[in-house]
Coordinates of C-alpha atoms in Angstrom, one line a residue:
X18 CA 1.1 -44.1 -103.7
X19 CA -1.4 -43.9 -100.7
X20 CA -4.1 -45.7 -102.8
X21 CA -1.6 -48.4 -103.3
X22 CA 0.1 -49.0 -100.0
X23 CA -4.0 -48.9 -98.6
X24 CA -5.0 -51.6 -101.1
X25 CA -1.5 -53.7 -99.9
X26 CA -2.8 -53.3 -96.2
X27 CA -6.0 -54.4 -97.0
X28 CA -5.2 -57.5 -98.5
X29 CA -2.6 -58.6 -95.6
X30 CA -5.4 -58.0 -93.6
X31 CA -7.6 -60.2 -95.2
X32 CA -4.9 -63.1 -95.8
X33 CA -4.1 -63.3 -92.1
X34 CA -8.1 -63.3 -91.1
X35 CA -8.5 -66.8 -93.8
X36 CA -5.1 -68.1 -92.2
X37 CA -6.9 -67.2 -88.6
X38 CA -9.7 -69.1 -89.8
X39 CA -7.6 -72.0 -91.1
X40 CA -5.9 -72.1 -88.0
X41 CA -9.2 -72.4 -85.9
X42 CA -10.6 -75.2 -88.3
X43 CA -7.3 -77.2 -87.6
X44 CA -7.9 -76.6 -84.0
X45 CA -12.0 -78.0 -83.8
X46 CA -11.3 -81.3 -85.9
X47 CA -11.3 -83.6 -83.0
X48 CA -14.2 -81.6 -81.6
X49 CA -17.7 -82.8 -82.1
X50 CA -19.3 -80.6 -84.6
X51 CA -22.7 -82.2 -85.3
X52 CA -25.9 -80.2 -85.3
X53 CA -27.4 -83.4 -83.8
X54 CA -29.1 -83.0 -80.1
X55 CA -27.2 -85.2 -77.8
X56 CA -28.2 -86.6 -74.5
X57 CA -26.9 -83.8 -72.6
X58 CA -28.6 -81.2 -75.0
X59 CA -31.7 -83.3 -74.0
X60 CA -30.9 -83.2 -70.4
X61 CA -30.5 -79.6 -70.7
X62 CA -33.5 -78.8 -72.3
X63 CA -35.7 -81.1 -69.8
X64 CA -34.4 -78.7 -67.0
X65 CA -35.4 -76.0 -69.1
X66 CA -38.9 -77.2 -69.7
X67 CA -39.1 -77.0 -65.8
X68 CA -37.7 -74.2 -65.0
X69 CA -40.6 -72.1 -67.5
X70 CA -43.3 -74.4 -66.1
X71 CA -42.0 -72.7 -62.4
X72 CA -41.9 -69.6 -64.5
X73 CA -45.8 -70.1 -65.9
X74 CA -46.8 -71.0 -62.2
X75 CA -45.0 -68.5 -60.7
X76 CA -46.6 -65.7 -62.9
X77 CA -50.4 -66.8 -62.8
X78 CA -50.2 -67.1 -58.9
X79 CA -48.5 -63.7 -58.6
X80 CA -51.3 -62.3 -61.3
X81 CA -54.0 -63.1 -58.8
X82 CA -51.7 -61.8 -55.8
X83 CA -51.4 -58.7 -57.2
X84 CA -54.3 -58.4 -59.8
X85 CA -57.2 -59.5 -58.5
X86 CA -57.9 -56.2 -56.4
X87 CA -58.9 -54.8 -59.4
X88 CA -61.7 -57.0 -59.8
X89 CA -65.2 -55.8 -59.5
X90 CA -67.1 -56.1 -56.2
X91 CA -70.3 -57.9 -55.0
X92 CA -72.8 -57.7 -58.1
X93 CA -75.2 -55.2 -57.8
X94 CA -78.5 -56.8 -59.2
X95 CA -80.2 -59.7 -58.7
X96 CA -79.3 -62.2 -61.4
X97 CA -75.4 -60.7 -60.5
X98 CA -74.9 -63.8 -58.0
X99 CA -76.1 -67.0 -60.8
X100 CA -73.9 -64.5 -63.5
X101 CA -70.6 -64.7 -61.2
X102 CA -71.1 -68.2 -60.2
X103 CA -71.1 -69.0 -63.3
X104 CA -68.0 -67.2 -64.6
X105 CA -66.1 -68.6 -61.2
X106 CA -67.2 -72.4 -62.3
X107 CA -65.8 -72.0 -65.6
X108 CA -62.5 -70.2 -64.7
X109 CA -61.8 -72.9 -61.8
X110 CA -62.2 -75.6 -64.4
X111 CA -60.0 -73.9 -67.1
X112 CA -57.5 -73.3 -64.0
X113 CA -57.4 -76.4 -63.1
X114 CA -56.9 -78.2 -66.3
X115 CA -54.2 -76.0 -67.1
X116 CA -52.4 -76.5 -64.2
X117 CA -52.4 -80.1 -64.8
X118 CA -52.0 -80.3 -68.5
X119 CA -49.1 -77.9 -68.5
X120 CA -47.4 -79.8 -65.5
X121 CA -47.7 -83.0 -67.3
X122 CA -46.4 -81.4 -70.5
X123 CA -43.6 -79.9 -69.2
X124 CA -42.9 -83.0 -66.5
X125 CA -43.1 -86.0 -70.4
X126 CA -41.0 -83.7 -72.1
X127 CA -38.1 -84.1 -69.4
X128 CA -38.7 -87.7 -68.8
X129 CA -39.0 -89.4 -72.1
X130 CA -36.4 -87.1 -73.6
X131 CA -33.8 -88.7 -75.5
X132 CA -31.6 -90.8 -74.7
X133 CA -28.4 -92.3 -76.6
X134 CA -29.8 -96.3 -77.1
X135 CA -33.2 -95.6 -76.5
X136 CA -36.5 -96.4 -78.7
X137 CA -39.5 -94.7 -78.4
X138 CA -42.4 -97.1 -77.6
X139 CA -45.4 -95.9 -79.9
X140 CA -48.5 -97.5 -80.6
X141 CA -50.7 -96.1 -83.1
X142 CA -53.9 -95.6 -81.6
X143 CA -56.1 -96.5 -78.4
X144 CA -60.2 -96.5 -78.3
X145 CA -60.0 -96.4 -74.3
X146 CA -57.7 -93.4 -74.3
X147 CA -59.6 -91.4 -77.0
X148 CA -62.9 -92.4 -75.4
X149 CA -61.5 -90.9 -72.2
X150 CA -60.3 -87.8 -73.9
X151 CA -63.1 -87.3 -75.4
X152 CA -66.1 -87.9 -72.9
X153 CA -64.6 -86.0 -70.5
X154 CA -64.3 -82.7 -71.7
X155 CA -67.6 -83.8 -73.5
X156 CA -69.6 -84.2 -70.0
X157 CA -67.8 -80.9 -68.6
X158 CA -68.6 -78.8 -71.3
X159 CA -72.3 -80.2 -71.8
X160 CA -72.7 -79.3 -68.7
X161 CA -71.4 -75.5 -68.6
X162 CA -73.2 -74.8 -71.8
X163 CA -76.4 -75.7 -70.2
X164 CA -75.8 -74.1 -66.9
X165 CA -74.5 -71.1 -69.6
X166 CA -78.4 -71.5 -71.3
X167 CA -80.4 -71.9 -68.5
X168 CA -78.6 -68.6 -66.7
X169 CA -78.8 -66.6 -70.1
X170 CA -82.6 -67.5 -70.8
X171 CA -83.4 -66.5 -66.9
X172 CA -81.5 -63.4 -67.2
X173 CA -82.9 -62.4 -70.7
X174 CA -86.6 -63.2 -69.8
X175 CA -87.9 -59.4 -70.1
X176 CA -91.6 -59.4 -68.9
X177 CA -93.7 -57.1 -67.7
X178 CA -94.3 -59.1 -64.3
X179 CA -93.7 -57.3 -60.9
X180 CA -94.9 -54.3 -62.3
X181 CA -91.2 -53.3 -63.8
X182 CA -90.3 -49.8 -64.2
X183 CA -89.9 -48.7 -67.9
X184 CA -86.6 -46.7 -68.6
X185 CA -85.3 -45.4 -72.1
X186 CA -81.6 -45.6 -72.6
X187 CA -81.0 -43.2 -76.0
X188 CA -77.5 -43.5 -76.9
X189 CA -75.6 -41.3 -79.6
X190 CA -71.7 -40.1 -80.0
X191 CA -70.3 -39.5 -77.3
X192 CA -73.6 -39.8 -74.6
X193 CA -76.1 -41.0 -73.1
X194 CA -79.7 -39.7 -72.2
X195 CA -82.8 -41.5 -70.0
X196 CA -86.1 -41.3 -70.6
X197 CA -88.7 -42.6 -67.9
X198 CA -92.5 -43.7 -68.5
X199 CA -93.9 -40.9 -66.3
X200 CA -96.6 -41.5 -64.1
X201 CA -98.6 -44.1 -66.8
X202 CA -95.0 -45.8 -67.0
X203 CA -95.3 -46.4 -70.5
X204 CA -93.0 -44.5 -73.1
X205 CA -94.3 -42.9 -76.1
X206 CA -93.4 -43.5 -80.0
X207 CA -90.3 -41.6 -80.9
X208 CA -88.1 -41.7 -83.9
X209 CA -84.8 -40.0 -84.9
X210 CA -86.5 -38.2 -88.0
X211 CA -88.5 -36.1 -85.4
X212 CA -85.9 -34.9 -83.6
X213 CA -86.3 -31.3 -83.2
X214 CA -83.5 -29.1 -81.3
X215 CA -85.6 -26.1 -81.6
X216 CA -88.8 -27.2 -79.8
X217 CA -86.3 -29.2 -77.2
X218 CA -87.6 -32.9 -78.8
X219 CA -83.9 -34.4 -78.7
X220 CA -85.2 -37.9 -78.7
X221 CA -88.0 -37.1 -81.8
X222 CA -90.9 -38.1 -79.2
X223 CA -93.8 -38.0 -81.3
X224 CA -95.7 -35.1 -79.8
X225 CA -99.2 -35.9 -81.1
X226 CA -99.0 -39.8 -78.8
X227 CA -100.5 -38.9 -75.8
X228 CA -98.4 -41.2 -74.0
X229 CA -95.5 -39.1 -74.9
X230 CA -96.2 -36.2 -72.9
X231 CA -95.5 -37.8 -69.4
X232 CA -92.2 -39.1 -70.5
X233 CA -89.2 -37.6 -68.8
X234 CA -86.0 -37.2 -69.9
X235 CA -82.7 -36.7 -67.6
X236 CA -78.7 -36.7 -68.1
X237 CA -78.9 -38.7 -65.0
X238 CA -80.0 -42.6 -64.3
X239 CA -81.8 -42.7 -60.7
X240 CA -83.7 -46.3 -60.0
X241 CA -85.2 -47.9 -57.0
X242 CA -83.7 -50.4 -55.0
X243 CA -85.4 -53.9 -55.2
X244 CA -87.8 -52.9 -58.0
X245 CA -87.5 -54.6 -61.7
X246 CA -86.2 -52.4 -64.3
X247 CA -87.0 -53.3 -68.1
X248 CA -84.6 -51.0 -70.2
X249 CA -85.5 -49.9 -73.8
X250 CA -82.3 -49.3 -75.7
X251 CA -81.6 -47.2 -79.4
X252 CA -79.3 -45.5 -80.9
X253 CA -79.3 -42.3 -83.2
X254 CA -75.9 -42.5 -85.2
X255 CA -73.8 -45.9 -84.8
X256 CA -73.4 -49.3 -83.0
X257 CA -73.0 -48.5 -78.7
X258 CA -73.0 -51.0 -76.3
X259 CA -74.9 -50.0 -73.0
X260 CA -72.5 -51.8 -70.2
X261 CA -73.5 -51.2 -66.3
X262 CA -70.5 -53.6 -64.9
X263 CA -71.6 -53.4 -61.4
X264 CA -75.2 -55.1 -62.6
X265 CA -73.7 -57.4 -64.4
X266 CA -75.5 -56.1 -67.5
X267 CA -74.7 -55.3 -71.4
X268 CA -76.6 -55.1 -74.2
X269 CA -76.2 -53.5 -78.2
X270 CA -77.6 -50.8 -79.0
X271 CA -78.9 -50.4 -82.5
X272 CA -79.7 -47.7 -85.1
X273 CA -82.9 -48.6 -86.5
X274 CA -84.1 -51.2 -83.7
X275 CA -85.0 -51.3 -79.9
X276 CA -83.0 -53.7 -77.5
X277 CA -83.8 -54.9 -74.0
X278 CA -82.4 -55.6 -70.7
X279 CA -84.2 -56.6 -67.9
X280 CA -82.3 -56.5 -63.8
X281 CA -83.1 -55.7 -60.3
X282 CA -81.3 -53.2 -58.2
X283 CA -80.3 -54.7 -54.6
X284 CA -78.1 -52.4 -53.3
X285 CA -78.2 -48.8 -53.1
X286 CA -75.3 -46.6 -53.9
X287 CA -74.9 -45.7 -49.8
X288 CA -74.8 -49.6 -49.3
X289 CA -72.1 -50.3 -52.0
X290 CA -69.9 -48.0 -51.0
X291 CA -69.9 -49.4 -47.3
X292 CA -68.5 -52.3 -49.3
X293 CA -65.3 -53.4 -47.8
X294 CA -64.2 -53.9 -51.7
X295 CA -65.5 -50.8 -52.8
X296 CA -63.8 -48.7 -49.7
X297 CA -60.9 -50.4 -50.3
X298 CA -60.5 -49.5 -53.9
X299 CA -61.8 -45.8 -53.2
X300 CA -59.1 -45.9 -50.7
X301 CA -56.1 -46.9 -53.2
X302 CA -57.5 -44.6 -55.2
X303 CA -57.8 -41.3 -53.6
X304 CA -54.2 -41.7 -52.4
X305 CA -53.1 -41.8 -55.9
X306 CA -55.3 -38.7 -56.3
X307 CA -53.4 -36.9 -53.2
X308 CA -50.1 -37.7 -54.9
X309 CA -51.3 -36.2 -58.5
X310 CA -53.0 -33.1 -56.2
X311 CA -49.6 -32.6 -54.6
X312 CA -47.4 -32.3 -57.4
X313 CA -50.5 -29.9 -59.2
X314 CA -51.2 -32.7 -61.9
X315 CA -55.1 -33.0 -63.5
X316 CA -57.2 -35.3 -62.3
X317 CA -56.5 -35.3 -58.9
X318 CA -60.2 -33.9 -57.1
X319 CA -60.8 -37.0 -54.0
X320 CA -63.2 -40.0 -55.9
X321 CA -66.3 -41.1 -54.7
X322 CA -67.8 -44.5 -55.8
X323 CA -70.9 -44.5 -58.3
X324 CA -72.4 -47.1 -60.3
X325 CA -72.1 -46.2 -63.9
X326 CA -73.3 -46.6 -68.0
X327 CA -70.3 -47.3 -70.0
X328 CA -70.4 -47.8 -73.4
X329 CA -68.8 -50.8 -74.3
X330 CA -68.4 -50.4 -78.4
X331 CA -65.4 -48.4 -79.8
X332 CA -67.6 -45.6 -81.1
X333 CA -65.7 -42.9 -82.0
X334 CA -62.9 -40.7 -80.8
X335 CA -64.7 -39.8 -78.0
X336 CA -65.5 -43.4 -76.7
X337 CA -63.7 -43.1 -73.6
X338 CA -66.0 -40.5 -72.3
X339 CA -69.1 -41.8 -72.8
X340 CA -70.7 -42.7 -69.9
X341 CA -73.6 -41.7 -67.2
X342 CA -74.2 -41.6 -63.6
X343 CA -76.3 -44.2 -61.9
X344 CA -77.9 -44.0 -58.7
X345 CA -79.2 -46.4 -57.0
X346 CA -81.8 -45.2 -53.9
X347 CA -84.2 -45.9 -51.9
X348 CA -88.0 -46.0 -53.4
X349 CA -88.8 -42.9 -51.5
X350 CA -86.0 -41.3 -52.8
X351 CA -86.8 -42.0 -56.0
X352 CA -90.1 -40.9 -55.8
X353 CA -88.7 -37.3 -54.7
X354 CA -86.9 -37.3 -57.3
X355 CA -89.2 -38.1 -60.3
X356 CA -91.8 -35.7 -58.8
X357 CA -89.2 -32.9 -59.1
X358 CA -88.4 -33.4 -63.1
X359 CA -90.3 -31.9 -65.9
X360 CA -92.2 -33.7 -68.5
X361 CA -91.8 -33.8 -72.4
X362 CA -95.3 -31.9 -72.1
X363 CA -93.8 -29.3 -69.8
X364 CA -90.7 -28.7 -71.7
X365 CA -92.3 -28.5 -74.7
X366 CA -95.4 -26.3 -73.6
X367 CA -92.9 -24.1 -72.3
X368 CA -90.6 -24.4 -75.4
X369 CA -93.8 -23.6 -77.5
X370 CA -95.0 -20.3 -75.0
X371 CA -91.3 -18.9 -75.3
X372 CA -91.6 -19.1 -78.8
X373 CA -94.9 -17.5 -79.3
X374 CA -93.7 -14.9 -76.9
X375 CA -90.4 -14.0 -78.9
X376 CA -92.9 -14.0 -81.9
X377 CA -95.4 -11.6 -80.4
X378 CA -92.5 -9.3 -79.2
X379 CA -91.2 -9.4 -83.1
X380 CA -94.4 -8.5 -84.2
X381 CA -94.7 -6.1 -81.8
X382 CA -91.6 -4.2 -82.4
X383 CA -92.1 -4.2 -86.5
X384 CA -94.9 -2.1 -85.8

């Protein structure tokens, strides 16, 4: 009996929703039901078009309000200057072009929207308005590329003029190493299939070139301010990218091949961070830091600026993390510096006379 009196409800249910849908198709017959834009859909949309063009605006110039403090300072090398002139050309063009395109865009699709009576005017093509089209953007673009040419083949022109100095960067998951020239300030023949943990050869410097034994090796990039440095660049496992943002400088690095990059240094690390930039950013930063220290969260030890090596491939889990200190100093400091690092020869000397000792000692104790 329940079964049937539900089945009975039911369908009174679903005869009174078909007569409340026959009632409210009576009701819309002298409405307009067409799925036809009229001129007030038109009119509606045009204000539309406006109000996301004020949107689009609105968002870019807040962007830059808010956003551009988290650009990167002054460039740190020479060729940094031409590199972010460059950049600044091209993004005030593109800038500029959208501003007006999308203004004119939005602004046509209002005013020539339809209208009840109205015929488009169309014609199907125009040489003077294509030629226009079409040189300009031509002429700008010709001339970027070259400017883009002309900066890449000064920046790339790696040459051993000036008397560069000669630094190894040896990339492999997830770190970097530097090697130096030594004193002769060239660096010796190496090869991953000599690499030998034992005899402290983590590069695989080939130990019989004699131009090897100078070499130095550090965890810790120090160069000279205003000197030329021409970087060698390899890789032991997969594809890195060495990046130095501050430079303005990136460049692959390869298993199986050497890569160059060539800059100058014209600013110490001292003289960047008395960047008002810089200071400001350290600034922002280290009050973020108090906050973090405050409430006993990680990361939260007061940051000092440093120029750094990034790499600037996705190499691995580790990626993230794989980066190097970079100091930038005076030439005397430098030279301080250098002087107090040991050799390939040194370590390995020293490597080898451990060994022979712990040898000795084994021998020794057999008997």
């Amino acid at each position: 009996m329940t079964t049937l009196l539900t089945l009975v409800v039911l369908a009174l249910v679903a005869i009174a929703i078909w007569q409340m849908t026959k009632i409210f198709e009576l009701s819309q017959l002298k409405a307009e039901n067409s799925q036809i834009a009229n001129d007030s859909d038109n009119k509606t949309n045009g204000y539309l078009l406006f109000a996301f063009l004020i949107f689009i605006y609105g968002i870019t110039i807040f962007s830059f309000w808010k956003y551009s403090k988290f650009l990167l300072p002054e460039a740190g090398s020479a060729h940094g200057a031409e590199y972010d002139s460059l950049m600044l050309v091209s993004f005030v063009i593109i800038f500029m072009v959208q501003t007006l395109t999308q203004g004119l865009l939005h602004y046509f699709g209002y005013k020539y929207r339809g209208v009840k009576g109205n015929r488009a005017l169309f014609f199907a093509d125009s040489d003077r308005l294509e030629f226009i089209w079409t040189i300009i953007p031509v002429i700008v673009l010709s001339g970027l590329i070259l400017w883009g040419l002309y900066t890449w083949t000064t920046i790339m022109d790696i040459n051993d003029d000036d008397d560069p100095l000669i630094v190894e960067l040896y990339a492999q998951q997830f770190n970097w190493t530097a090697r130096y020239g030594g004193e002769d300030n060239v660096l010796g023949k190496a090869n991953v299939r000599m690499i030998d943990i034992d005899k402290a050869n983590v590069l695989g410097l080939d130990e019989s070139d004699t131009y090897a034994a100078d070499d130095i090796i550090v965890k810790e990039l120090h160069l000279p301010v205003g000197r030329k440095v021409n970087f060698k660049m390899r890789s032991q496992d997969v594809l890195h990218s060495a990046y130095m943002p501050h430079f303005r400088a990136q460049m692959n690095c390869v298993p199986g091949m050497i890569t160059q990059f060539s800059f100058t240094p014209i600013f110490t690390t001292e003289q960047m961070r008395q960047n008002p930039d810089v200071a400001d950013k350290v600034k922002r930063t280290n009050v973020i830091r108090a906050e973090r220290a405050a409430n006993g969260e990680d990361n939260s030890d007061p940051w000092e600026f440093d120029y750094i090596l990034l790499c600037n491939k996705i190499c691995g889990k580790s990626h993230y993390n794989m980066q190097m200190k970079i100091i930038v100093e005076t030439q005397e400091e430098y030279d301080a510096w250098i002087a107090e690092q040991k050799t390939f020869g040194q370590n390995v000397m020293g490597q080898a006379s451990t060994d022979e000792f712990k040898n000795i000692e084994s021998a020794t104790a057999s008997h």
